[in-house]
mmCIF file of C-alpha atoms in Angstrom:
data_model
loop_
_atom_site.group_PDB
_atom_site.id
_atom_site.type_symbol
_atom_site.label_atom_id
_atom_site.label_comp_id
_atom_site.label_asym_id
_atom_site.label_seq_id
_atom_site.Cartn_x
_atom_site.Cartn_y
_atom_site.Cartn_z
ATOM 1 C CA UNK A 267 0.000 0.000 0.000
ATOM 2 C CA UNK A 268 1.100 3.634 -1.192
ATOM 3 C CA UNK A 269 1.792 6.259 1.836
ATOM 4 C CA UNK A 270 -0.830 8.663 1.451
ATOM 5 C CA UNK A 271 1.971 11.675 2.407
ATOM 6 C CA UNK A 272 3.802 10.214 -0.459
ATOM 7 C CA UNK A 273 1.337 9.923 -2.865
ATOM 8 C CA UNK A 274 -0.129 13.503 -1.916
ATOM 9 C CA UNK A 275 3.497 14.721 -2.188
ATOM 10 C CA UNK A 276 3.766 13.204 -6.125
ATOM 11 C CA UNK A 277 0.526 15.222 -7.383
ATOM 12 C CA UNK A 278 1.524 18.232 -5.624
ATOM 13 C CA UNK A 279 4.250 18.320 -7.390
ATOM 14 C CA UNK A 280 2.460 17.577 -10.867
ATOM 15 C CA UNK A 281 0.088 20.485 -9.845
ATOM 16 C CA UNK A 282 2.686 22.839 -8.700
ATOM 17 C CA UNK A 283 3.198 26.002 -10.295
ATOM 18 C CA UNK A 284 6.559 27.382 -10.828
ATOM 19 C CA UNK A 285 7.540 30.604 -9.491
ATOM 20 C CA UNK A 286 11.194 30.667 -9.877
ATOM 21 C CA UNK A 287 12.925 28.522 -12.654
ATOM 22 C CA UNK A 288 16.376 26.717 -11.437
ATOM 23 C CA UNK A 289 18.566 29.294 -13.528
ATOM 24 C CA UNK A 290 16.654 32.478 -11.935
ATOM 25 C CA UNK A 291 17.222 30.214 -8.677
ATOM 26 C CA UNK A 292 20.554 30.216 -9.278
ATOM 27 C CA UNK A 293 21.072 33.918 -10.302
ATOM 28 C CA UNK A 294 19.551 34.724 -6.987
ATOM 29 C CA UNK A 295 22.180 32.716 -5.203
ATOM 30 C CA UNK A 296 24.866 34.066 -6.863
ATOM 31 C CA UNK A 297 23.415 37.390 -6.064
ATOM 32 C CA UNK A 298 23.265 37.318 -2.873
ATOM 33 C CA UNK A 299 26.701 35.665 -2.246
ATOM 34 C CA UNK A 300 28.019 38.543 -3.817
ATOM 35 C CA UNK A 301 26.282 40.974 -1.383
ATOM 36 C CA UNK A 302 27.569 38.918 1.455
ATOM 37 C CA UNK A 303 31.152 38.552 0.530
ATOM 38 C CA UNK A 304 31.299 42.441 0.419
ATOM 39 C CA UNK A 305 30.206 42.443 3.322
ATOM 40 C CA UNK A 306 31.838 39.685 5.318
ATOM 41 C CA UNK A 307 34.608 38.584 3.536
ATOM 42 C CA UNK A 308 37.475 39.936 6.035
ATOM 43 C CA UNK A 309 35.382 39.029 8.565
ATOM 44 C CA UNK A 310 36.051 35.710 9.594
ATOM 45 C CA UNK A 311 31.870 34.781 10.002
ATOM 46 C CA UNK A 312 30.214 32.077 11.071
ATOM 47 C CA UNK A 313 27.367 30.511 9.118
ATOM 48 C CA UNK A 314 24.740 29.432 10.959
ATOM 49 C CA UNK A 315 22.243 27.434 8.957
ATOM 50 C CA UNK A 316 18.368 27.393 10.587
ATOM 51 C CA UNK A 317 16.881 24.133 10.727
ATOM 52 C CA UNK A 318 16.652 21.282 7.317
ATOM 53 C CA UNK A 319 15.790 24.410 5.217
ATOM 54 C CA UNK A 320 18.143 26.676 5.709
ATOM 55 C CA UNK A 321 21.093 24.151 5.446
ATOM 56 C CA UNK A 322 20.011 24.186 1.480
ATOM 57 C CA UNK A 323 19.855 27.672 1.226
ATOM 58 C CA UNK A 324 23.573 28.259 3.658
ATOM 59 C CA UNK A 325 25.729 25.398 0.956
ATOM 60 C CA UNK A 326 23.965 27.325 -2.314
ATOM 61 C CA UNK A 327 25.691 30.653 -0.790
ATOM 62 C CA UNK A 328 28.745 29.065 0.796
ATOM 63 C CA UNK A 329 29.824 27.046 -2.206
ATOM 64 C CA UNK A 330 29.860 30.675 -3.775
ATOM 65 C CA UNK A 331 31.981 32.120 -1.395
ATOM 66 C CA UNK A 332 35.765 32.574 -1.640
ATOM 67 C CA UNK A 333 36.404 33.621 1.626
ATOM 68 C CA UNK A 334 37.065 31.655 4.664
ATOM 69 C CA UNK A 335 34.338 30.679 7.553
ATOM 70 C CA UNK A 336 32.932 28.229 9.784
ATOM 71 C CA UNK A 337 29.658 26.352 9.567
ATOM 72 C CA UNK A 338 26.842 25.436 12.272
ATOM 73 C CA UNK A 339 23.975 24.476 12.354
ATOM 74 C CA UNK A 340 20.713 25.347 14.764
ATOM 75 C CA UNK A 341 17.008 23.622 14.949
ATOM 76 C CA UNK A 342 14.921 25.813 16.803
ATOM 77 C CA UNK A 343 10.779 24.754 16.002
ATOM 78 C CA UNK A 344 7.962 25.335 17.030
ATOM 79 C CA UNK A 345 6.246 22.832 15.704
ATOM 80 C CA UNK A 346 6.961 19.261 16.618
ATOM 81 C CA UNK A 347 4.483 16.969 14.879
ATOM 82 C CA UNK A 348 1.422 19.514 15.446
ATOM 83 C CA UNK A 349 -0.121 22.117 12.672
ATOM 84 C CA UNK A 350 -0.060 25.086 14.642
ATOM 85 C CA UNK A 351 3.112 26.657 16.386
ATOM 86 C CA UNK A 352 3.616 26.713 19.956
ATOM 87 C CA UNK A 353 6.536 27.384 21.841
ATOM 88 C CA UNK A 354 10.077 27.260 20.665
ATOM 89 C CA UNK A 355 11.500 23.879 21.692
ATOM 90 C CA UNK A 356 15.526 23.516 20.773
ATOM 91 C CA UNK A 357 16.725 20.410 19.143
ATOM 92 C CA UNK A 358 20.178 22.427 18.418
ATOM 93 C CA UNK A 359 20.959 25.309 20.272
ATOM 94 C CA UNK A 360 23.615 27.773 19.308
ATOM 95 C CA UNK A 361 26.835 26.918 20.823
ATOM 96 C CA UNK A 362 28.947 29.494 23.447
ATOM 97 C CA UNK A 363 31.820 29.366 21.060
ATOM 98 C CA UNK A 364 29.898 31.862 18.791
ATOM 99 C CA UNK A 365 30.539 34.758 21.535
ATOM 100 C CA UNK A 366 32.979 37.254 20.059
ATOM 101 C CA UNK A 367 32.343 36.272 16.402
ATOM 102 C CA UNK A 368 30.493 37.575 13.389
ATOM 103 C CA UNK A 369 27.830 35.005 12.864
ATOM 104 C CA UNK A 370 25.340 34.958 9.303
ATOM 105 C CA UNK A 371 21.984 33.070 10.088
ATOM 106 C CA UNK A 372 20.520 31.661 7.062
ATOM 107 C CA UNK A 373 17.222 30.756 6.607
ATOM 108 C CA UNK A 374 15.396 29.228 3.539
ATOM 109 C CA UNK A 375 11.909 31.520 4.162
ATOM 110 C CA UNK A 376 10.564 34.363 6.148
ATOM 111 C CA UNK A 377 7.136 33.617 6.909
ATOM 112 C CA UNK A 378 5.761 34.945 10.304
ATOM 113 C CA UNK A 379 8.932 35.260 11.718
ATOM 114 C CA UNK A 380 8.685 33.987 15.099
ATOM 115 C CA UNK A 381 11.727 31.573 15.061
ATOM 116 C CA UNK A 382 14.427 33.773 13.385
ATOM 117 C CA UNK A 383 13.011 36.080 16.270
ATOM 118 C CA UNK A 384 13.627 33.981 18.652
ATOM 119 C CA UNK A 385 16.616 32.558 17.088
ATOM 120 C CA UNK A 386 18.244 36.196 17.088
ATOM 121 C CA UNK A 387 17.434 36.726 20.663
ATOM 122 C CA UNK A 388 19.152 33.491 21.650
ATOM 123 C CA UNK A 389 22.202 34.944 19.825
ATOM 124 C CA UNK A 390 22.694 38.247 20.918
ATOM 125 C CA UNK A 391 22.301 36.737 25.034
ATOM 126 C CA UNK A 392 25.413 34.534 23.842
ATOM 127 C CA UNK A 393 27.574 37.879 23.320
ATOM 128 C CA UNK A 394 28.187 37.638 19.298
ATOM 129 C CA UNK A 395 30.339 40.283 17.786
ATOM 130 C CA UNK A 396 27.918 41.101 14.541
ATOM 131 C CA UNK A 397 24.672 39.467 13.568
ATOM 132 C CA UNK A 398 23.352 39.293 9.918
ATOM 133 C CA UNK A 399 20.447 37.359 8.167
ATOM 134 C CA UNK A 400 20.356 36.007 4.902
ATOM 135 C CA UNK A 401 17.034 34.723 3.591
ATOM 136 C CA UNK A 402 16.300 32.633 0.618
ATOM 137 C CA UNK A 403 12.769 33.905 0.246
ATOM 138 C CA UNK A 404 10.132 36.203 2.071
ATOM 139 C CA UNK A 405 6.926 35.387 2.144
ATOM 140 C CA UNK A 406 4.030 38.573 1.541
ATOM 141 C CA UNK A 407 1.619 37.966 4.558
ATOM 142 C CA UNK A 408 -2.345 38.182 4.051
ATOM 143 C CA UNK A 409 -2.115 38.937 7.867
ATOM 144 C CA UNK A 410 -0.170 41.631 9.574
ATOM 145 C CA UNK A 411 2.789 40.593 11.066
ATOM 146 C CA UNK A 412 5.939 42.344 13.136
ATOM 147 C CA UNK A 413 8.908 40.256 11.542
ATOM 148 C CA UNK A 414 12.545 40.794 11.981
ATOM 149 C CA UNK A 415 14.584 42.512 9.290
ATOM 150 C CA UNK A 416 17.099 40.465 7.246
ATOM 151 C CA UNK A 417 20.016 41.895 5.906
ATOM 152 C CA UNK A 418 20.648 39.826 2.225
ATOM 153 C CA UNK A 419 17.473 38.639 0.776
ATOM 154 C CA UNK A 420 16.883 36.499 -2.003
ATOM 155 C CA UNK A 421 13.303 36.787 -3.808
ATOM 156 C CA UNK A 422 9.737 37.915 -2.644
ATOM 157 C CA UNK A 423 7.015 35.732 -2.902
ATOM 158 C CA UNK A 424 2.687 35.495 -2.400
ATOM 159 C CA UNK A 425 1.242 33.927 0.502
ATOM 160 C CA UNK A 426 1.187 30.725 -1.372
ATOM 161 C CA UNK A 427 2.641 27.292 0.247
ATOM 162 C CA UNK A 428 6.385 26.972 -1.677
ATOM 163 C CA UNK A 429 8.610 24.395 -1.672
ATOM 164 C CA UNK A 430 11.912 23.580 -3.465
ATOM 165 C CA UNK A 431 15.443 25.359 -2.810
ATOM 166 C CA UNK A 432 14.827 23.864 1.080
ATOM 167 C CA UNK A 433 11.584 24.199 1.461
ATOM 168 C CA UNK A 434 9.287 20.792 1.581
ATOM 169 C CA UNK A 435 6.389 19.600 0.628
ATOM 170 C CA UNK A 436 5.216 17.452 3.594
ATOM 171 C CA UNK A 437 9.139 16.274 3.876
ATOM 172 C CA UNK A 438 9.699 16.224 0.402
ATOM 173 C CA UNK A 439 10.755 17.731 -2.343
ATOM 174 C CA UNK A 440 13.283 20.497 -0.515
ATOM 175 C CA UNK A 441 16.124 19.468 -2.729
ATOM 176 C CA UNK A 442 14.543 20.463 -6.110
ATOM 177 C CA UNK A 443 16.639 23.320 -7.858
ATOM 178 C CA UNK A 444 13.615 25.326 -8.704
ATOM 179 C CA UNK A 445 11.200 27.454 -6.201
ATOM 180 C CA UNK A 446 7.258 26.012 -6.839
ATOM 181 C CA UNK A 447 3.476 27.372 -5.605
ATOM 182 C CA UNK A 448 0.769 24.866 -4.384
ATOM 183 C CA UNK A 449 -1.969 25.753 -6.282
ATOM 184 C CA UNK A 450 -5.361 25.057 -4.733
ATOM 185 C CA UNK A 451 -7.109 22.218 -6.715
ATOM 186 C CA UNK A 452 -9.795 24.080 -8.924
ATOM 187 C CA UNK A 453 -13.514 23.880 -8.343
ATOM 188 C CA UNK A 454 -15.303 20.581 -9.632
ATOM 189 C CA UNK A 455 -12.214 18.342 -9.568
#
């Protein structure tokens, strides 16, 4: 018997519609590696990639860069298994060692901003020389939202589910090379 996750996972992708192609994908890596090495390239950063997501979105940039730095890695959710967020529970926190240094959090998406929050609070308390944010992709909101800024951003897009380029489809699909929309299925199918 088929797993219903997979099989839903298979015709959202057949449904999906494509907002970014894998060469625009691309072009907005490159981008934004550029932005970041003239920024931090004498700087001796650490990059701190945010969760499964944002460990796509952190080797895209960093096998751009030609400049030193050191790589970690954080899981803050606060989501568990449930639909809803609740509070943030740390699978891996940021270490002490990051006191003193420059650090770059990168994140594949922006949505209501809550972790990277959260994320940059826990951060700052650990005495971190500089703090930037790189984001693959900011999400428009439908509902107001206070989110933090982010210092090297990739592409805008609607308040549409998107996955690809990190971001999953019910666990799958974050590896693809191009960004895709769910589209809602249409009325009378």
């Amino acid at each position: 018997m088929r797993d219903d996750r997979l099989a839903d996972a298979v015709e959202a992708r057949r449904r999906a519609r494509r907002l970014l192609s894998a060469p625009e994908v691309d072009a907005v890596y490159d981008r934004m590696a550029g932005d970041i090495a003239a920024l931090l390239a004498g700087a001796n950063p650490v990059v701190v990639a945010v969760m499964h997501g944002g460990v796509f979105t952190a080797i895209e940039l960093c096998r751009r860069f030609e400049f030193p730095y050191d790589f970690a890695y954080v899981h803050p959710t606060r989501y568990g298994h449930e639909l809803t967020g609740g509070e943030l529970d740390w699978k891996v926190e940021p270490k002490p060692e990051l006191k003193g240094r420059t650090v770059l959090i990168v994140d594949d998406i922006l949505d209501g901003g809550v972790t990277l929050g959260e994320l940059e609070r826990s951060m700052r308390s650990l005495g971190i020389e500089r703090l930037y944010k790189a984001v693959f992709a900011i999400k428009a909101l439908a509902r107001p939202a206070v989110r933090p800024s982010v210092d090297f951003e990739g592409v805008h897009v609607e308040d549409v589910y998107v996955f690809g380029c990190g971001m999953d489809y019910r666990g799958y699909w974050r590896g693809l090379p191009e960004l895709l929309a769910v589209d809602a299925p249409k009325s009378g199918t």
